[in-house]
mmCIF file of C-alpha atoms in Angstrom:
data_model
loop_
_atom_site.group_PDB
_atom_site.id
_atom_site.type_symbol
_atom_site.label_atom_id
_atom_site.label_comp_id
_atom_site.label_asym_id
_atom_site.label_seq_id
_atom_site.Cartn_x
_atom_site.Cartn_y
_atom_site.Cartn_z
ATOM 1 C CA UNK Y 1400 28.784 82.637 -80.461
ATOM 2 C CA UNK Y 1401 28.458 84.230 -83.742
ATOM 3 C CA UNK Y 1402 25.072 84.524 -85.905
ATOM 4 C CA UNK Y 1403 26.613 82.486 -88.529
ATOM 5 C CA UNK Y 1404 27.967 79.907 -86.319
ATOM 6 C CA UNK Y 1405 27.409 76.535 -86.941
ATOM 7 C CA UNK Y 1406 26.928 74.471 -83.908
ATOM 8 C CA UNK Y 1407 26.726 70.124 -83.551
ATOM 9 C CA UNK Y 1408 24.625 69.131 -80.337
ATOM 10 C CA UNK Y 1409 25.467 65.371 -80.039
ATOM 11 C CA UNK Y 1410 22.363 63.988 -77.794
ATOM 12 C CA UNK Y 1411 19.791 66.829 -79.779
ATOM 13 C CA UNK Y 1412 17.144 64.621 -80.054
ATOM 14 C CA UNK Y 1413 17.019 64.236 -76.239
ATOM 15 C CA UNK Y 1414 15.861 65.834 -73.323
ATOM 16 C CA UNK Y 1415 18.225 69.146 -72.947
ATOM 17 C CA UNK Y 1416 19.497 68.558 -75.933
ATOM 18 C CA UNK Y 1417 16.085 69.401 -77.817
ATOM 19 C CA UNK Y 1418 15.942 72.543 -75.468
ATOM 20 C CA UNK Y 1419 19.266 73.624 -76.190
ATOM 21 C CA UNK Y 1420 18.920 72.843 -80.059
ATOM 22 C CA UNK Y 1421 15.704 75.484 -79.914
ATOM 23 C CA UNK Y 1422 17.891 78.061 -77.847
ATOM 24 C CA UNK Y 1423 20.539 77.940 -80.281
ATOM 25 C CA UNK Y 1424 18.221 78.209 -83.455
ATOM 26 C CA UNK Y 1425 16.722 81.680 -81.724
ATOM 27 C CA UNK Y 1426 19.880 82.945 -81.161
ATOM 28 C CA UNK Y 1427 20.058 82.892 -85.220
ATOM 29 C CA UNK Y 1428 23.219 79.690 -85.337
ATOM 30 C CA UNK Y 1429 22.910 76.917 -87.790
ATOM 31 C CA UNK Y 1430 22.399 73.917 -85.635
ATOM 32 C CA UNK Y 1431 23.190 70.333 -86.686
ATOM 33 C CA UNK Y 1432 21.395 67.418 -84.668
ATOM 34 C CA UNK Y 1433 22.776 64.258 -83.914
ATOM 35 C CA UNK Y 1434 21.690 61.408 -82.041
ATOM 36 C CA UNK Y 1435 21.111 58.056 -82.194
ATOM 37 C CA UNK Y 1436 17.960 57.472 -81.000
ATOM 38 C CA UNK Y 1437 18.784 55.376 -77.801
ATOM 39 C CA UNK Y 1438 17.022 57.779 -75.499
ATOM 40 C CA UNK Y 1439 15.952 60.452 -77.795
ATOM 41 C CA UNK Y 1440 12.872 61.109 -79.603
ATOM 42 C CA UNK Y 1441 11.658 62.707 -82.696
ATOM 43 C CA UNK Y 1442 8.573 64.299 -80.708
ATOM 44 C CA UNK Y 1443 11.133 66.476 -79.139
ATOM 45 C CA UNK Y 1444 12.607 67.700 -82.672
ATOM 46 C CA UNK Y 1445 9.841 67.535 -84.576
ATOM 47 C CA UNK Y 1446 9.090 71.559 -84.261
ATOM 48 C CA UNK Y 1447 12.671 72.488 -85.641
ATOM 49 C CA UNK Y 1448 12.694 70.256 -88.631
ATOM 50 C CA UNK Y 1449 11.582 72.664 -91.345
ATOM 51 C CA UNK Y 1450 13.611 75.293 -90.139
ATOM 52 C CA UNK Y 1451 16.323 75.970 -92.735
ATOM 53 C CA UNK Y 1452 18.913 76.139 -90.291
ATOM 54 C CA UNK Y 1453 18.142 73.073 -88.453
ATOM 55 C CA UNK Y 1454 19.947 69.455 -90.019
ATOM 56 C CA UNK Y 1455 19.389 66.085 -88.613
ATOM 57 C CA UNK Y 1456 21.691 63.259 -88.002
ATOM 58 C CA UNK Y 1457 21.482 59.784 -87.263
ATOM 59 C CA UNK Y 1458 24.671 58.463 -85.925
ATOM 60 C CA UNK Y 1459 26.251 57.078 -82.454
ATOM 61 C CA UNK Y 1460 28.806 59.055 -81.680
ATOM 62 C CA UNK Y 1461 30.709 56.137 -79.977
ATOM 63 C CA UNK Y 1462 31.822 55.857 -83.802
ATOM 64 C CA UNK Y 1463 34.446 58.887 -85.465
ATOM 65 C CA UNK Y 1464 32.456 61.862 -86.675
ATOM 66 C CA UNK Y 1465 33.160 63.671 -89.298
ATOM 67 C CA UNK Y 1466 31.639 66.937 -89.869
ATOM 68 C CA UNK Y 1467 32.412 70.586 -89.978
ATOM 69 C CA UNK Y 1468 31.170 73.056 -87.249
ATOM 70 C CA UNK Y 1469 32.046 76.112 -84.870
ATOM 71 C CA UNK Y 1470 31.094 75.092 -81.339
ATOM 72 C CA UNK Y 1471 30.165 71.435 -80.190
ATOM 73 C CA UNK Y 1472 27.624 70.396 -76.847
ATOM 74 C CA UNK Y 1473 27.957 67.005 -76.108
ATOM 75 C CA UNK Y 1474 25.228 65.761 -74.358
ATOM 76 C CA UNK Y 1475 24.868 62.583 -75.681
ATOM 77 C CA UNK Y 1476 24.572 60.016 -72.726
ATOM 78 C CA UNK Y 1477 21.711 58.112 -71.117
ATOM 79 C CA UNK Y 1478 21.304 60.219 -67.533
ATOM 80 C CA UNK Y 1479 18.775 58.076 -65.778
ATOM 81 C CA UNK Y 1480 19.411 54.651 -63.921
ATOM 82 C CA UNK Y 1481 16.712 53.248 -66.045
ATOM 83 C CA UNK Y 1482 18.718 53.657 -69.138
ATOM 84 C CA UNK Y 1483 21.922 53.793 -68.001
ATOM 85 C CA UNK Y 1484 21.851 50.459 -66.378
ATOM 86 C CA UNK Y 1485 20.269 48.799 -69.459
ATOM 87 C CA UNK Y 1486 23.498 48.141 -71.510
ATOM 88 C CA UNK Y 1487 26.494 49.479 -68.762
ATOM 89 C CA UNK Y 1488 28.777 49.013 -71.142
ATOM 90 C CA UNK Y 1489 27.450 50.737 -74.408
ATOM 91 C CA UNK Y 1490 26.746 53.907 -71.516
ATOM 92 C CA UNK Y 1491 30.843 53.776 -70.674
ATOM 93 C CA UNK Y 1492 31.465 53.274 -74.069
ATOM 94 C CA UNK Y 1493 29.444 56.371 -75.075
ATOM 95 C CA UNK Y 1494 30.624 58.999 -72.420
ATOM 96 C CA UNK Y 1495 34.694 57.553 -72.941
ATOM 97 C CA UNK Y 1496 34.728 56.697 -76.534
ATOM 98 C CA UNK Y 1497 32.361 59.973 -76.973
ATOM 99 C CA UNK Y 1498 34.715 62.421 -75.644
ATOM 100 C CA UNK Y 1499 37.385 61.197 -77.395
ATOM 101 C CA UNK Y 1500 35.702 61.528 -81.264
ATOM 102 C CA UNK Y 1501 34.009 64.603 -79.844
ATOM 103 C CA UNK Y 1502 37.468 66.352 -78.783
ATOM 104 C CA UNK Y 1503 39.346 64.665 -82.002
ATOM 105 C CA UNK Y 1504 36.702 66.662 -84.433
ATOM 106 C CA UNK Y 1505 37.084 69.952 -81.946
ATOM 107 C CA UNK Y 1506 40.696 69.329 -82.511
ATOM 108 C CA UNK Y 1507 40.958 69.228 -85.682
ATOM 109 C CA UNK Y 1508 38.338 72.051 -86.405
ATOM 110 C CA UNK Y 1509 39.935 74.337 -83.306
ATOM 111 C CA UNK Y 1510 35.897 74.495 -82.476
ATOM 112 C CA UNK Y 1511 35.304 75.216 -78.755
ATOM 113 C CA UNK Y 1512 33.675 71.882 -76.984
ATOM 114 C CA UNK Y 1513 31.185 71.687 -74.100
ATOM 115 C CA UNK Y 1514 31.173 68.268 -72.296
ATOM 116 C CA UNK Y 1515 27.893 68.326 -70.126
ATOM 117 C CA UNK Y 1516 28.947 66.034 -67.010
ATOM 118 C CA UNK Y 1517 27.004 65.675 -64.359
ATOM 119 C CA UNK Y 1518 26.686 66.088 -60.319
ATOM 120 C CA UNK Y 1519 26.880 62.020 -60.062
ATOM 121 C CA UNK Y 1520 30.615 62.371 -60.585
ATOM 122 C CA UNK Y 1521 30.710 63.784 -57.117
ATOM 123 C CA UNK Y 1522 29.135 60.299 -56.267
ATOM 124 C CA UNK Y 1523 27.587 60.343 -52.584
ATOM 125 C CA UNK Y 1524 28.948 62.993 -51.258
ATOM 126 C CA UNK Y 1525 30.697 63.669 -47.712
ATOM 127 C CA UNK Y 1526 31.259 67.425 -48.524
ATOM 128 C CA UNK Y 1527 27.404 69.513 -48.994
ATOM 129 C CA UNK Y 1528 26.491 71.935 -50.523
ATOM 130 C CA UNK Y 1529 29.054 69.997 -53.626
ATOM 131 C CA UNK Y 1530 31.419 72.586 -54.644
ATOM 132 C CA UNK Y 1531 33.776 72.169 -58.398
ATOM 133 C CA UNK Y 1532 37.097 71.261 -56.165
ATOM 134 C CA UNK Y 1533 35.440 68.386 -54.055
ATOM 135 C CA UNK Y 1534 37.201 65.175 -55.689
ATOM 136 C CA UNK Y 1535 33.779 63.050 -54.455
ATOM 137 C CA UNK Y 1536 32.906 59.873 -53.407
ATOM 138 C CA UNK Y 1537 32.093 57.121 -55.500
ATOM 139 C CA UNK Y 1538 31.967 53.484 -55.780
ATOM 140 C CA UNK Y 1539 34.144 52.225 -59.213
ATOM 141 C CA UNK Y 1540 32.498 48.638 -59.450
ATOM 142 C CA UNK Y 1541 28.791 49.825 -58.190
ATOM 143 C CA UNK Y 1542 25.912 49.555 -60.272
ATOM 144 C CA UNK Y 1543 25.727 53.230 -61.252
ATOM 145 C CA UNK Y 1544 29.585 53.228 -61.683
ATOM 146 C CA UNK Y 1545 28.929 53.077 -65.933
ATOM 147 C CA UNK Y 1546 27.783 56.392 -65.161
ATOM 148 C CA UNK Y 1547 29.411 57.611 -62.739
ATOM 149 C CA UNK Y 1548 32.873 56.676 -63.602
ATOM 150 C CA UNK Y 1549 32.273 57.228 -67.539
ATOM 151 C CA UNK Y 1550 31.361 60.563 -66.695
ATOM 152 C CA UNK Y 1551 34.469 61.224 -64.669
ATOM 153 C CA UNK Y 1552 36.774 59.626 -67.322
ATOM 154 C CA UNK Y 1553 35.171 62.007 -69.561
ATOM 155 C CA UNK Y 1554 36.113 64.910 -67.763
ATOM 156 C CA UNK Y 1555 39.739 63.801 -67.713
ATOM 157 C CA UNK Y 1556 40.373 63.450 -71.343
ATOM 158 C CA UNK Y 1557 38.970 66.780 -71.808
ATOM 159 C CA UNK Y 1558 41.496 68.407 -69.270
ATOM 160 C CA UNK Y 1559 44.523 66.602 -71.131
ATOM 161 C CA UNK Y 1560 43.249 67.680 -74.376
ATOM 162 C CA UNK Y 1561 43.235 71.150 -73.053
ATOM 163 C CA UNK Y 1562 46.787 70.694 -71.320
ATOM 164 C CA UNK Y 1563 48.466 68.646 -74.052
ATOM 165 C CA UNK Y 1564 46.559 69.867 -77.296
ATOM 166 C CA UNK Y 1565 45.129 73.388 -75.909
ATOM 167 C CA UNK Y 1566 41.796 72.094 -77.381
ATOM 168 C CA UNK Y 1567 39.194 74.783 -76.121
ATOM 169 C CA UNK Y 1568 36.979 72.977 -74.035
ATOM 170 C CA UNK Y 1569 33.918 73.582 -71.564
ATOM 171 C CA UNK Y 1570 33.174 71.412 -68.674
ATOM 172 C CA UNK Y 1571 29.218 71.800 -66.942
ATOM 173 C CA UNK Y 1572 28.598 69.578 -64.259
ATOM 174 C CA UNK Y 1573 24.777 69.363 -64.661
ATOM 175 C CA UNK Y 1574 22.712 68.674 -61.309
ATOM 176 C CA UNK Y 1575 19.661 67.523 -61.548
ATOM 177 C CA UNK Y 1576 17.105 68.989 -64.054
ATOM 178 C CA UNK Y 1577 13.567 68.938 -65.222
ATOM 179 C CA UNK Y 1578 11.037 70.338 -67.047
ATOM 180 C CA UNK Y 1579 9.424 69.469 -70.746
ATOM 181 C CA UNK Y 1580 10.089 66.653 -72.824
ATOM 182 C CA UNK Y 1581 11.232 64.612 -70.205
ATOM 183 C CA UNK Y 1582 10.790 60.518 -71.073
ATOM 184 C CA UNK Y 1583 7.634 60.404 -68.837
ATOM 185 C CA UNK Y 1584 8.827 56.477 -68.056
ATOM 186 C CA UNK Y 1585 12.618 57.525 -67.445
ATOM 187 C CA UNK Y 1586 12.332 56.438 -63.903
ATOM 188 C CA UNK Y 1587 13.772 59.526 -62.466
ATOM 189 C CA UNK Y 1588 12.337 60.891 -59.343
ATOM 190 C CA UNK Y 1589 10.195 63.811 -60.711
ATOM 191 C CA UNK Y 1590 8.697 62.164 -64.079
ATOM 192 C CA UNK Y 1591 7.998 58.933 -61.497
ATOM 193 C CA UNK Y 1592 6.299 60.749 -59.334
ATOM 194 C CA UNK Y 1593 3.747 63.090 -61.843
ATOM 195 C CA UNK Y 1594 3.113 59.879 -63.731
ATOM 196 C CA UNK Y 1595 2.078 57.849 -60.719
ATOM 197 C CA UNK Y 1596 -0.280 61.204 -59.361
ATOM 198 C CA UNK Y 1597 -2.143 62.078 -62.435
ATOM 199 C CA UNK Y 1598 -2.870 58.345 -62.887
ATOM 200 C CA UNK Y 1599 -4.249 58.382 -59.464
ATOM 201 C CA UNK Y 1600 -1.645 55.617 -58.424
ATOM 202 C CA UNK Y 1601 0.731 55.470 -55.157
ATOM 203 C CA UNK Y 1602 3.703 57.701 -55.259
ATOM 204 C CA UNK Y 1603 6.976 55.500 -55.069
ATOM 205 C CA UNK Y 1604 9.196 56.678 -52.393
ATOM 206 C CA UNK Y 1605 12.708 55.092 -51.582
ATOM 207 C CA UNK Y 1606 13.782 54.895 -48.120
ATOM 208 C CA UNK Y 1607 12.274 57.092 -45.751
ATOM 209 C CA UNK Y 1608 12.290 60.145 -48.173
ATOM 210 C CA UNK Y 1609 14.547 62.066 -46.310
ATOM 211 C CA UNK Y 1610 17.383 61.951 -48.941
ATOM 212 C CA UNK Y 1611 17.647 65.831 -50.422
ATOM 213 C CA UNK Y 1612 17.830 67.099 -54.227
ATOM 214 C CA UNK Y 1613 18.168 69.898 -55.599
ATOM 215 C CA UNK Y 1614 16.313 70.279 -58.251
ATOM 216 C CA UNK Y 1615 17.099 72.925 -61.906
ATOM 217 C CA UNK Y 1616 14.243 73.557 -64.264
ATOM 218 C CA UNK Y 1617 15.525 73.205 -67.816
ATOM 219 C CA UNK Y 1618 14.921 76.636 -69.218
ATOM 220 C CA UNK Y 1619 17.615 77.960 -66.308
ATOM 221 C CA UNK Y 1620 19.687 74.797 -67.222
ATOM 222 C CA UNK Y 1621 20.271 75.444 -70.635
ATOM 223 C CA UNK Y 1622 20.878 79.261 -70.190
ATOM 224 C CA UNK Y 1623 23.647 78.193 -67.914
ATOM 225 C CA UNK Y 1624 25.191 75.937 -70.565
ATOM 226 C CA UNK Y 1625 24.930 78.603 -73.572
ATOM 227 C CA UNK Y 1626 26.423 81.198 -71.221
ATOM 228 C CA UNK Y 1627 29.469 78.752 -70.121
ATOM 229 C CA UNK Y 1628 30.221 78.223 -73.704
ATOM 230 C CA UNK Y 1629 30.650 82.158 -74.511
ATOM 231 C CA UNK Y 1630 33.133 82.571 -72.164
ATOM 232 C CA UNK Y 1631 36.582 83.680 -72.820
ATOM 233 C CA UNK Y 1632 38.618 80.143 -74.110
ATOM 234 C CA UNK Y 1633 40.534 81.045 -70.417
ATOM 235 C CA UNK Y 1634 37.315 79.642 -68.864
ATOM 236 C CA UNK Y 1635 37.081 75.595 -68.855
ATOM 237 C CA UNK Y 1636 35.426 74.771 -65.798
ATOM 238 C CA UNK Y 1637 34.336 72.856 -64.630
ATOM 239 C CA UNK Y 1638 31.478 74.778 -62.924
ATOM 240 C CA UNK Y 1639 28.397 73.506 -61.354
ATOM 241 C CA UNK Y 1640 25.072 74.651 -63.021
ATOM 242 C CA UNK Y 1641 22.053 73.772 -60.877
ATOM 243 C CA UNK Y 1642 19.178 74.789 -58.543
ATOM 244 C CA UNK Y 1643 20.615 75.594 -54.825
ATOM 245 C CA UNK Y 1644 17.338 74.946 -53.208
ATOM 246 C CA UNK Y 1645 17.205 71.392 -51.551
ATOM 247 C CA UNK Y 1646 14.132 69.422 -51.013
ATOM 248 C CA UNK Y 1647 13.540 66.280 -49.737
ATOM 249 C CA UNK Y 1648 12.119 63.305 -51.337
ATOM 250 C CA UNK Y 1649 9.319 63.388 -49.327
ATOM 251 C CA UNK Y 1650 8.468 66.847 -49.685
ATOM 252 C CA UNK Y 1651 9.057 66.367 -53.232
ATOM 253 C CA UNK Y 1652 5.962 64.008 -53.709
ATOM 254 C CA UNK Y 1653 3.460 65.818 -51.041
ATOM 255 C CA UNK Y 1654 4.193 69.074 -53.830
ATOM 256 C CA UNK Y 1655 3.364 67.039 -56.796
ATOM 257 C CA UNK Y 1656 0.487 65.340 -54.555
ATOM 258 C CA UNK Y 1657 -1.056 68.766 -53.853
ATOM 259 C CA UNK Y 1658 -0.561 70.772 -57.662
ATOM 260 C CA UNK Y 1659 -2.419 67.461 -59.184
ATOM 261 C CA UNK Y 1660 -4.710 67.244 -57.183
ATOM 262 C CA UNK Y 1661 -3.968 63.497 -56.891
ATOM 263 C CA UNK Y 1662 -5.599 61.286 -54.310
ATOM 264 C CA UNK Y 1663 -2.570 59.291 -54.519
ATOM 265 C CA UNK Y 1664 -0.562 57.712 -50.959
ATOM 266 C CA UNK Y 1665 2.817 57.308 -50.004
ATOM 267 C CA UNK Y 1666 4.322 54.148 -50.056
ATOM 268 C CA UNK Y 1667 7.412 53.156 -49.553
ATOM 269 C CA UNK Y 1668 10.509 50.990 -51.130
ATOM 270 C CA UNK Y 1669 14.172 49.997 -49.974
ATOM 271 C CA UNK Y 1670 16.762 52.606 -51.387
ATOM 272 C CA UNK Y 1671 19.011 51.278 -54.293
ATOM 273 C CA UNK Y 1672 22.224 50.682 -54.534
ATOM 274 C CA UNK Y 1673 24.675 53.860 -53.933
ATOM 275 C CA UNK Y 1674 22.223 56.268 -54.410
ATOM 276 C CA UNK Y 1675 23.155 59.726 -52.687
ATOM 277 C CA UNK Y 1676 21.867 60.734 -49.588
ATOM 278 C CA UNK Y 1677 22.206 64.509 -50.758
ATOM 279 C CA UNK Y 1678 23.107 66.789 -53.595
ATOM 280 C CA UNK Y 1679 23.149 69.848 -53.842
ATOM 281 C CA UNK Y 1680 25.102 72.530 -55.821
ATOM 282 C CA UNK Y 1681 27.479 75.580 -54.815
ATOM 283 C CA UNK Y 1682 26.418 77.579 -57.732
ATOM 284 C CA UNK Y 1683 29.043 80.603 -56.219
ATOM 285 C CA UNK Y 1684 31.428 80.053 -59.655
ATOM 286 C CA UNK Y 1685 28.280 79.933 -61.997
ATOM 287 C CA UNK Y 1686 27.648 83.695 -60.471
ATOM 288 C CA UNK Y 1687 30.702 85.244 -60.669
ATOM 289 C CA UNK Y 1688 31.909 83.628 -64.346
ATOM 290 C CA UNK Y 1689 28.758 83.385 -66.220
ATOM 291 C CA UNK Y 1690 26.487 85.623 -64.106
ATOM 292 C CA UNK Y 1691 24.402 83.041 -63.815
ATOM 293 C CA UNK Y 1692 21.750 81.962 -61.300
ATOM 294 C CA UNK Y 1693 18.239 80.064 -61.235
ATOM 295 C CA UNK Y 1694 15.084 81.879 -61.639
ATOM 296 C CA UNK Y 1695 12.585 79.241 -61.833
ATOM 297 C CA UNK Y 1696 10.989 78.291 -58.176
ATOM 298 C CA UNK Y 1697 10.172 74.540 -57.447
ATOM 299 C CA UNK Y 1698 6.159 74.884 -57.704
ATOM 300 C CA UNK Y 1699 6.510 76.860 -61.015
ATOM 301 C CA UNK Y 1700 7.907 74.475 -62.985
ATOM 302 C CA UNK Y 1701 6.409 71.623 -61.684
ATOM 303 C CA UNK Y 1702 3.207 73.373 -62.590
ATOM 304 C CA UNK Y 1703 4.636 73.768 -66.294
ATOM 305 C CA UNK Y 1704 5.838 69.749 -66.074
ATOM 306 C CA UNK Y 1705 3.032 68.464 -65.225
ATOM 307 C CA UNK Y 1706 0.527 70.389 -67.582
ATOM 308 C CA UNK Y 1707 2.869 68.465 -70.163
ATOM 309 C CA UNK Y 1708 2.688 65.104 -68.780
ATOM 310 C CA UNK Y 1709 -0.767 65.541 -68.691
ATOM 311 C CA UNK Y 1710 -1.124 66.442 -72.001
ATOM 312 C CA UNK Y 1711 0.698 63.410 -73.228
ATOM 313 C CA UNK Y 1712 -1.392 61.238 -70.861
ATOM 314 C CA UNK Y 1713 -4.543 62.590 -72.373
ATOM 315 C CA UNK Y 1714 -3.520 61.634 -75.639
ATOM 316 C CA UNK Y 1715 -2.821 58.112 -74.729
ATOM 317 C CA UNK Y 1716 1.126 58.404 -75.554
ATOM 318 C CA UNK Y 1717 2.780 54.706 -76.649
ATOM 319 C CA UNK Y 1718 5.451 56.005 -74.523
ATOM 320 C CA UNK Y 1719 3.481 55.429 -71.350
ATOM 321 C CA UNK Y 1720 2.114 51.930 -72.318
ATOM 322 C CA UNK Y 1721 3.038 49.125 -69.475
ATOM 323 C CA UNK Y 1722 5.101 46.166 -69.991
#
């Protein structure tokens, strides 16, 4: 990337797509901001909206886009059950019909395009650690399959586009990451579990707790994605950018248990449907094509999450409300 490139982040108002928007304004590029609003949030943006570099965009991008840039980051999908299970079908519709506008408007610019998939393609998986040529395991009709699958159709129709249209395209499969900015009510495993501590309520564990993640603090994450996309156009991917180090479920909420301080318990719920037993990431491509590896331990950023969640809970955030 260029100084004077200018570079769309579909998903910008959301999660990693705030982080990477901020990256990408250091780095000195012009960054245009789209999202729709579904899971994003102003909060996350509001910091980079009097920059003079930084433009905002309201749109869905399951609709044509037409706009002029350099380099293109699609993040925009729902990535928790919570949200992704709301409307199934607008969540295909958005990672299919997505990649298609997204790779039409690389296409026609020649812009390089970086889809950010996702470890759930790999469904529950029978090979661990998950390496990039493991085909996975997943359910088609299961209740995560709108994610699952719409990822994984995604992933194809950038591959033809790079065999039948030598579009210039970038493929991440993102394991699973936290940090910052988070939706605090997302209902994914680490926002569930600070949230129920510093409120002083029981920690919600499914199964027994022995299921593993692996778990990528965002700052790593989005160096990983930014270094992927200034590769050589020989270098599509897809690679797997994550944290190595596996924990279980359990051990995940004694950690957050002990850094809050929390006299919170344990208790215990039936596991959902299709929900992995492990995953974790062979990161050995991610070091020898991007030079990339995690630097962030567990406990560190944790500590940095939840002096953010606790921030928000001290201000009495609408976000956190009950229903």
């Amino acid at each position: 990337m260029i100084e004077s490139s200018r570079v769309l982040v579909t998903g910008g108002a959301g999660f990693l797509g705030s982080h990477l928007c901020e990256k990408l304004l250091e780095s000195g590029a012009e960054v245009l901001c789209v999202d729709n609003f579904f899971t994003g949030q102003r909060a996350n943006i509001n910091t980079m909206l009097d920059s003079k570099n930084f433009e905002l965009l309201r749109h869905d991008i399951t609709h044509p886009l037409f706009v002029e840039c350099d380099e293109i980051y699609n993040l925009a999908c729902p990535a928790s059950p919570v949200h992704y299970q709301f409307d199934p079908v607008q969540t295909t519709k958005t990672s299919v019909l997505g990649a298609i506008n997204v790779l039409g408007l690389a296409k026609r610019l020649r812009a390089k395009v970086l889809q950010a998939s996702t470890s759930e393609v790999y469904g529950d998986p029978t090979v661990h650690p998950q390496p990039e040529g493991y085909w996975g395991n997943v359910n088609p009709i299961g209740s995560r399959a709108c994610y699952d699958e719409g990822k994984r159709c995604a992933e194809t129709l950038f591959f033809d586009y790079w065999r039948q249209h030598r579009s210039r395209i970038k493929v991440a499969r993102i394991f699973n990451t936290y940090g910052p900015r988070m939706k605090l009510n997302d209902g994914r495993v680490v926002s569930n579990f600070i949230v129920q501590a510093l409120r002083g309520e029981p920690l919600t564990l499914y199964g027994d707790g022995s299921q593993t993640r692996s778990f990528c603090y965002v700052d790593d994450l989005i160096d990983g994605l930014v270094r992927l996309m200034r590769t050589p156009d020989e270098v599509t991917g897809p690679i797997n950018i994550g944290n190595p180090s596996e924990f279980t479920m359990r051990a995940l909420a004694e950690t957050v248990i002990d850094i809050t301080g929390s006299p919170s318990e344990i208790v215990t719920k039936p596991l959902p449907e299709d929900d992995p037993k492990q995953r974790r990431p062979d990161i050995s491509l991610a070091g020898e094509t991007l030079g990339w590896q995690p630097t962030v331990p567990l406990r560190e950023g944790l500590i940095r999450t939840i002096a953010y969640f606790d921030a928000l809970l001290s201000k009495g955030s609408p976000e956190l409300a009950r229903p």
